[in-house]
Coordinates of N, CA and C in Angstrom, one line a residue:
M1 N -124.9 52.5 6.7 CA -125.6 52.1 8.0 C -127.0 52.3 7.9
L2 N -127.9 51.5 8.6 CA -129.3 51.6 8.8 C -129.7 52.1 10.0
F3 N -130.5 53.2 10.0 CA -131.0 53.7 11.3 C -132.5 53.6 11.4
R4 N -133.0 53.3 12.5 CA -134.5 53.4 12.6 C -134.9 54.4 13.7
S5 N -135.7 55.5 13.2 CA -136.1 56.4 14.2 C -137.0 56.0 15.2
A6 N -137.0 56.7 16.2 CA -138.1 56.5 17.4 C -139.5 57.0 16.8
S7 N -140.6 56.3 17.3 CA -141.9 56.6 16.6 C -143.0 56.5 17.8
V8 N -144.1 57.0 17.5 CA -145.3 56.9 18.3 C -146.2 56.0 17.4
G9 N -147.1 55.2 18.3 CA -148.0 54.4 17.5 C -149.3 54.2 18.4
A10 N -150.3 53.3 17.9 CA -151.4 53.1 18.6 C -151.5 51.5 18.8
E11 N -152.1 51.1 20.0 CA -152.2 49.8 20.2 C -153.6 49.4 20.8
A12 N -154.1 48.4 20.5 CA -155.4 47.9 21.1 C -155.1 46.6 21.7
S13 N -155.5 46.4 22.8 CA -155.1 45.0 23.6 C -156.4 44.5 24.3
F14 N -156.3 43.2 24.6 CA -157.4 42.5 25.4 C -156.6 41.7 26.2
G15 N -157.1 41.6 27.5 CA -156.5 40.8 28.5 C -157.5 40.0 29.2
L16 N -157.1 38.8 29.7 CA -158.1 37.8 30.3 C -157.3 37.2 31.5
R17 N -158.0 37.4 32.7 CA -157.4 36.9 33.9 C -157.6 35.4 33.9
L18 N -156.5 34.6 34.1 CA -156.6 33.0 34.1 C -156.7 32.6 35.5
T19 N -155.9 33.2 36.4 CA -155.9 33.0 37.8 C -155.7 34.3 38.6
A20 N -155.8 34.1 39.9 CA -155.5 35.5 40.7 C -154.3 36.3 40.4
R21 N -153.2 35.5 39.9 CA -152.0 36.1 39.6 C -151.5 36.1 38.1
V22 N -152.1 35.2 37.3 CA -151.6 35.0 36.0 C -152.6 35.5 35.1
G23 N -152.3 36.2 33.9 CA -153.3 36.6 32.9 C -152.7 36.4 31.6
A24 N -153.5 36.5 30.5 CA -153.1 36.3 29.1 C -153.5 37.6 28.3
S25 N -152.8 37.9 27.4 CA -153.1 39.1 26.6 C -152.8 39.0 25.1
M26 N -153.6 39.8 24.4 CA -153.3 39.9 23.0 C -153.4 41.3 22.5
A27 N -152.6 41.6 21.6 CA -152.4 43.2 21.2 C -152.1 43.2 19.7
V28 N -152.8 44.2 19.1 CA -152.4 44.6 17.7 C -152.0 46.1 17.8
A29 N -150.7 46.3 17.3 CA -150.1 47.7 17.3 C -149.8 48.1 15.8
F30 N -149.8 49.4 15.7 CA -149.6 50.0 14.5 C -148.9 51.2 14.6
N31 N -147.7 51.5 13.8 CA -146.9 52.7 13.8 C -146.1 52.8 12.6
S32 N -145.8 54.1 12.4 CA -144.9 54.3 11.3 C -143.4 54.8 11.8
T33 N -142.4 54.5 11.1 CA -141.1 55.0 11.5 C -140.3 55.2 10.1
H34 N -139.3 55.9 10.3 CA -138.5 56.3 9.1 C -137.3 55.5 9.4
L35 N -136.8 54.9 8.2 CA -135.5 54.2 8.1 C -134.7 55.0 7.2
T36 N -133.4 55.3 7.8 CA -132.4 56.2 7.0 C -131.2 55.3 7.0
T37 N -130.8 55.3 5.6 CA -129.5 54.7 5.2 C -128.4 55.7 4.9
A38 N -127.3 55.7 5.6 CA -126.3 56.6 5.3 C -125.2 56.1 4.2
V39 N -125.1 56.6 3.2 CA -124.1 56.1 2.1 C -123.0 57.0 2.3
T40 N -121.7 56.6 2.7 CA -120.4 57.2 2.8 C -119.4 56.6 2.1
G41 N -118.3 57.4 1.7 CA -117.1 56.7 1.2 C -117.2 56.0 -0.1
D42 N -118.1 56.5 -1.1 CA -118.4 56.0 -2.3 C -117.0 55.8 -3.1
I43 N -116.7 54.8 -3.7 CA -115.5 54.6 -4.4 C -115.3 55.5 -5.6
E44 N -116.5 55.9 -6.2 CA -116.5 56.7 -7.4 C -116.5 58.2 -7.0
G45 N -116.5 58.5 -5.8 CA -116.4 59.8 -5.4 C -117.6 60.6 -5.2
V46 N -118.7 60.0 -5.2 CA -120.1 60.5 -5.1 C -120.2 61.1 -3.6
A47 N -120.6 62.4 -3.4 CA -120.8 62.9 -2.0 C -121.5 62.0 -1.1
N48 N -121.3 62.0 0.2 CA -122.0 61.4 1.2 C -123.5 61.7 1.1
T49 N -124.3 60.9 1.4 CA -125.8 61.1 1.4 C -126.5 60.2 2.2
K50 N -127.8 60.7 2.6 CA -128.7 59.8 3.3 C -129.9 59.7 2.6
V51 N -130.5 58.4 2.8 CA -131.7 58.1 2.0 C -132.8 57.8 3.2
N52 N -134.0 58.4 3.1 CA -134.9 58.3 4.3 C -136.1 57.6 3.5
E53 N -136.7 56.6 4.2 CA -137.9 55.9 3.7 C -138.9 55.7 4.9
L54 N -140.1 55.9 4.7 CA -141.3 55.8 5.7 C -141.6 54.4 5.6
V55 N -141.6 53.7 6.8 CA -142.1 52.3 6.8 C -143.3 52.1 7.9
T56 N -144.2 51.4 7.5 CA -145.3 51.2 8.5 C -145.2 49.8 9.0
Q57 N -145.4 49.8 10.3 CA -145.3 48.5 11.1 C -146.6 48.1 11.6
V58 N -147.0 46.7 11.5 CA -148.1 46.1 12.1 C -147.6 45.0 13.0
L59 N -148.0 45.0 14.2 CA -147.5 43.9 15.2 C -148.7 43.2 15.8
V60 N -148.7 42.0 15.7 CA -149.7 41.1 16.5 C -149.0 40.3 17.5
E61 N -149.3 40.5 18.8 CA -148.6 39.9 19.8 C -149.6 39.1 20.8
G62 N -149.1 38.1 21.3 CA -149.7 37.4 22.6 C -148.7 37.5 23.7
G63 N -149.2 37.4 25.0 CA -148.3 37.5 26.2 C -148.9 37.0 27.4
A64 N -148.1 37.0 28.4 CA -148.6 36.5 29.8 C -148.1 37.6 30.6
T65 N -148.9 37.8 31.8 CA -148.7 38.6 33.0 C -148.7 37.9 34.2
Y66 N -147.9 38.4 35.1 CA -147.8 37.8 36.4 C -147.7 38.9 37.5
R67 N -148.6 38.8 38.5 CA -148.7 39.8 39.5 C -148.1 39.1 40.8
P68 N -147.1 39.6 41.5 CA -146.5 38.9 42.6 C -147.7 38.9 43.8
A69 N -147.7 37.7 44.5 CA -148.8 37.4 45.5 C -148.9 38.4 46.5
R70 N -147.7 38.9 47.1 CA -147.7 39.7 48.3 C -148.3 41.2 47.9
L71 N -148.4 41.4 46.5 CA -148.9 42.8 46.2 C -150.2 42.9 45.6
E72 N -151.0 41.8 45.6 CA -152.2 41.7 44.8 C -153.2 42.7 45.4
H73 N -153.2 43.2 46.6 CA -154.2 44.0 47.1 C -153.9 45.6 47.1
W74 N -152.7 45.8 46.7 CA -152.1 47.2 46.6 C -152.9 48.0 45.5
R75 N -153.0 49.3 45.5 CA -153.7 50.0 44.5 C -152.5 50.2 43.3
L76 N -151.3 50.4 43.8 CA -150.2 50.5 42.8 C -149.3 49.2 43.0
A77 N -149.2 48.5 42.0 CA -148.6 47.2 42.0 C -147.8 46.9 40.7
P78 N -146.6 46.3 40.9 CA -145.9 45.9 39.7 C -146.6 44.6 38.9
V79 N -146.4 44.6 37.7 CA -146.7 43.4 36.9 C -145.6 42.9 36.0
I80 N -145.2 41.6 36.0 CA -144.2 41.3 35.1 C -144.9 40.7 33.8
T81 N -144.3 41.0 32.6 CA -145.1 40.8 31.4 C -143.9 40.0 30.5
A82 N -144.3 39.2 29.6 CA -143.5 38.5 28.5 C -144.4 38.1 27.4
G83 N -143.9 38.0 26.2 CA -144.6 37.5 25.1 C -144.0 37.6 23.9
G84 N -144.7 37.3 22.7 CA -144.0 37.4 21.4 C -145.1 37.6 20.4
G85 N -144.6 37.6 19.1 CA -145.7 37.8 18.0 C -145.1 38.0 16.6
F86 N -145.9 38.4 15.8 CA -145.6 38.5 14.3 C -145.6 39.9 13.9
L87 N -144.6 40.3 13.1 CA -144.3 41.7 12.7 C -144.3 41.7 11.1
R88 N -145.1 42.8 10.6 CA -145.1 43.0 9.3 C -144.7 44.4 8.9
Q89 N -143.7 44.6 8.0 CA -143.2 46.1 7.7 C -143.5 46.3 6.2
L90 N -144.0 47.5 5.9 CA -144.3 47.9 4.5 C -143.8 49.2 4.3
N91 N -143.1 49.4 3.2 CA -142.6 50.7 2.8 C -143.8 51.7 2.3
A92 N -143.5 53.0 2.1 CA -144.6 53.9 1.8 C -145.2 53.5 0.5
G93 N -144.5 53.0 -0.6 CA -145.0 52.7 -1.9 C -145.5 51.2 -1.9
R94 N -145.5 50.5 -0.8 CA -146.0 49.2 -0.7 C -145.3 48.1 -1.6
T95 N -144.2 48.6 -2.0 CA -143.2 47.8 -2.8 C -142.3 46.8 -2.1
L96 N -142.0 47.0 -0.7 CA -141.2 46.3 0.1 C -142.1 45.8 1.2
V97 N -142.3 44.5 1.3 CA -143.0 43.9 2.3 C -142.1 42.9 3.0
Q98 N -141.8 43.1 4.4 CA -141.0 42.1 5.1 C -141.7 41.6 6.4
N99 N -141.6 40.3 6.7 CA -142.1 39.7 8.0 C -141.0 39.4 8.9
G100 N -141.3 39.4 10.1 CA -140.4 39.0 11.2 C -141.2 38.5 12.5
Q101 N -140.4 38.2 13.5 CA -140.9 37.8 14.7 C -140.4 38.7 15.9
T102 N -141.2 38.8 16.9 CA -140.9 39.5 18.1 C -140.9 38.8 19.3
G103 N -140.3 39.4 20.3 CA -140.4 38.9 21.7 C -140.1 40.0 22.6
Y104 N -140.6 39.8 23.9 CA -140.5 41.0 24.8 C -140.6 40.4 26.2
V105 N -139.8 41.2 27.1 CA -140.0 41.1 28.6 C -140.0 42.4 29.2
G106 N -140.8 42.4 30.3 CA -140.9 43.9 30.7 C -141.6 43.9 32.1
V107 N -141.8 45.1 32.7 CA -142.3 45.3 34.0 C -143.3 46.5 33.7
S108 N -144.5 46.4 34.4 CA -145.6 47.4 34.3 C -145.8 48.0 35.7
M109 N -146.2 49.1 35.9 CA -146.7 49.6 37.1 C -148.1 50.0 36.8
R110 N -149.1 49.4 37.7 CA -150.5 49.6 37.5 C -151.1 50.3 38.7
Y111 N -151.8 51.3 38.5 CA -152.6 51.9 39.6 C -154.1 51.6 39.2
V112 N -154.7 51.0 40.2 CA -156.1 50.4 40.0 C -157.1 51.3 41.0
E113 N -158.1 51.7 40.4 CA -159.2 52.3 41.3 C -160.4 51.6 41.2
R114 N -160.8 50.9 42.2 CA -162.0 50.0 42.2 C -163.2 50.8 42.1
A115 N -164.3 50.1 41.5 CA -165.6 50.8 41.4 C -166.3 51.0 42.7
R116 N -166.8 52.0 43.0 CA -167.5 52.3 44.3 C -168.7 51.5 44.4
K117 N -169.5 51.4 43.3 CA -170.7 50.6 43.2 C -170.4 49.7 42.1
P118 N -170.0 48.4 42.2 CA -169.6 47.6 41.1 C -170.9 47.2 40.3
G119 N -170.8 47.4 39.1 CA -171.9 47.2 38.1 C -171.3 46.4 37.0
R120 N -171.3 47.3 35.7 CA -170.8 46.6 34.6 C -169.3 46.6 34.6
W121 N -168.7 47.5 35.2 CA -167.3 47.6 35.3 C -166.8 47.4 36.8
K122 N -165.7 46.7 37.0 CA -165.2 46.4 38.5 C -164.2 47.5 38.8
A123 N -163.3 47.9 38.0 CA -162.3 48.8 38.3 C -161.6 49.5 36.9
S124 N -160.9 50.5 37.1 CA -160.3 51.2 36.1 C -158.9 51.7 36.6
G125 N -158.1 52.2 35.8 CA -156.9 52.6 36.2 C -155.9 53.0 35.1
I126 N -154.7 53.3 35.4 CA -153.7 53.7 34.4 C -152.4 52.7 34.6
R127 N -151.7 52.6 33.5 CA -150.6 51.5 33.6 C -149.4 52.2 32.8
A128 N -148.2 52.0 33.3 CA -147.0 52.4 32.7 C -146.1 51.1 32.4
D129 N -145.6 50.9 31.3 CA -144.9 49.8 30.9 C -143.4 50.2 30.4
I130 N -142.4 49.4 30.8 CA -141.1 49.5 30.1 C -140.8 48.1 29.8
R131 N -140.3 48.0 28.5 CA -139.9 46.6 28.0 C -138.8 46.6 27.2
L132 N -138.2 45.4 27.1 CA -137.1 45.2 26.2 C -137.6 44.3 25.2
N133 N -137.6 44.7 23.8 CA -138.2 44.1 22.8 C -137.1 43.6 21.8
G134 N -137.3 42.2 21.4 CA -136.3 41.6 20.4 C -137.1 41.4 19.1
F135 N -136.3 41.8 18.0 CA -136.8 41.6 16.6 C -136.0 40.8 15.8
H136 N -136.5 39.9 15.2 CA -135.8 39.0 14.3 C -136.5 38.9 12.8
G137 N -135.8 39.3 11.7 CA -136.4 39.4 10.5 C -136.9 40.8 10.2
G138 N -137.7 41.0 9.4 CA -138.3 42.4 9.0 C -137.2 43.1 8.3
V139 N -137.3 44.5 8.3 CA -136.3 45.3 7.5 C -135.0 45.2 8.3
A140 N -134.0 44.6 7.9 CA -132.7 44.7 8.6 C -131.5 44.3 7.7
L141 N -130.4 44.7 8.1 CA -129.2 44.5 7.2 C -128.6 43.1 7.5
D142 N -129.0 42.5 8.5 CA -128.5 41.1 8.8 C -129.7 40.2 9.4
S143 N -129.4 39.0 9.7 CA -130.3 38.0 10.2 C -130.2 37.9 11.7
G144 N -129.6 38.9 12.3 CA -129.5 38.7 13.9 C -130.8 39.2 14.4
V145 N -130.8 39.2 15.8 CA -131.8 39.7 16.7 C -131.4 40.9 17.2
H146 N -132.3 42.0 16.9 CA -132.0 43.5 17.2 C -133.0 43.7 18.5
L147 N -132.3 44.4 19.5 CA -133.1 44.7 20.7 C -133.4 46.3 20.8
A148 N -134.5 46.7 21.4 CA -135.0 48.0 21.4 C -135.7 48.2 22.7
P149 N -135.5 49.2 23.5 CA -136.4 49.4 24.6 C -137.7 50.1 24.2
S150 N -138.7 50.1 24.9 CA -139.9 50.8 24.8 C -140.6 51.2 26.0
L151 N -141.3 52.4 26.0 CA -142.1 52.8 27.1 C -143.5 53.1 26.6
A152 N -144.5 52.8 27.5 CA -145.8 53.0 27.0 C -146.6 53.3 28.3
A153 N -147.7 54.1 28.0 CA -148.8 54.3 29.0 C -150.0 54.0 28.5
S154 N -151.0 53.7 29.4 CA -152.3 53.3 28.9 C -153.3 53.4 30.0
V155 N -154.6 53.6 29.6 CA -155.7 53.6 30.5 C -156.6 52.3 30.3
F156 N -157.1 51.6 31.4 CA -157.7 50.4 31.2 C -159.0 50.4 32.0
T157 N -159.9 49.3 31.7 CA -161.0 49.2 32.4 C -161.2 47.7 32.6
W158 N -161.7 47.2 33.8 CA -161.8 45.8 34.0 C -163.5 45.7 34.1
F159 N -164.0 44.6 33.3 CA -165.3 44.3 33.2 C -165.6 43.1 34.1

């Protein structure tokens, strides 16, 4: 069996407002995770064992955001998100390189504080995201789509 451990990573993103309610975004994310393979029931009688390998993941995604019309003037408002991208996974020795595709749907809660004297920046705030991510390809035992939830928090500034 193959297990992927939870991990913490870093992400840099850029968003662009297309209309009052629709936006586009691009993100680059980086994290490391451990893959563990459990070997059990060997026919030759070798004891059960686990093999652990560090894998670095780089993800480039594009997406869209939608703010419901009734809530656009609230300080605390939900945002619907969806998107997809490219995944590259490398093991610690850089001998295994796997590519894959990703997709996600999610909901964000955004708290916005408008600038008192608008100048270079218009507003800033905090954002919490919950997503359902789908992965195809990459390091996996089969060719199916694998789903994983994610939680994220961020600080943002609007220029």
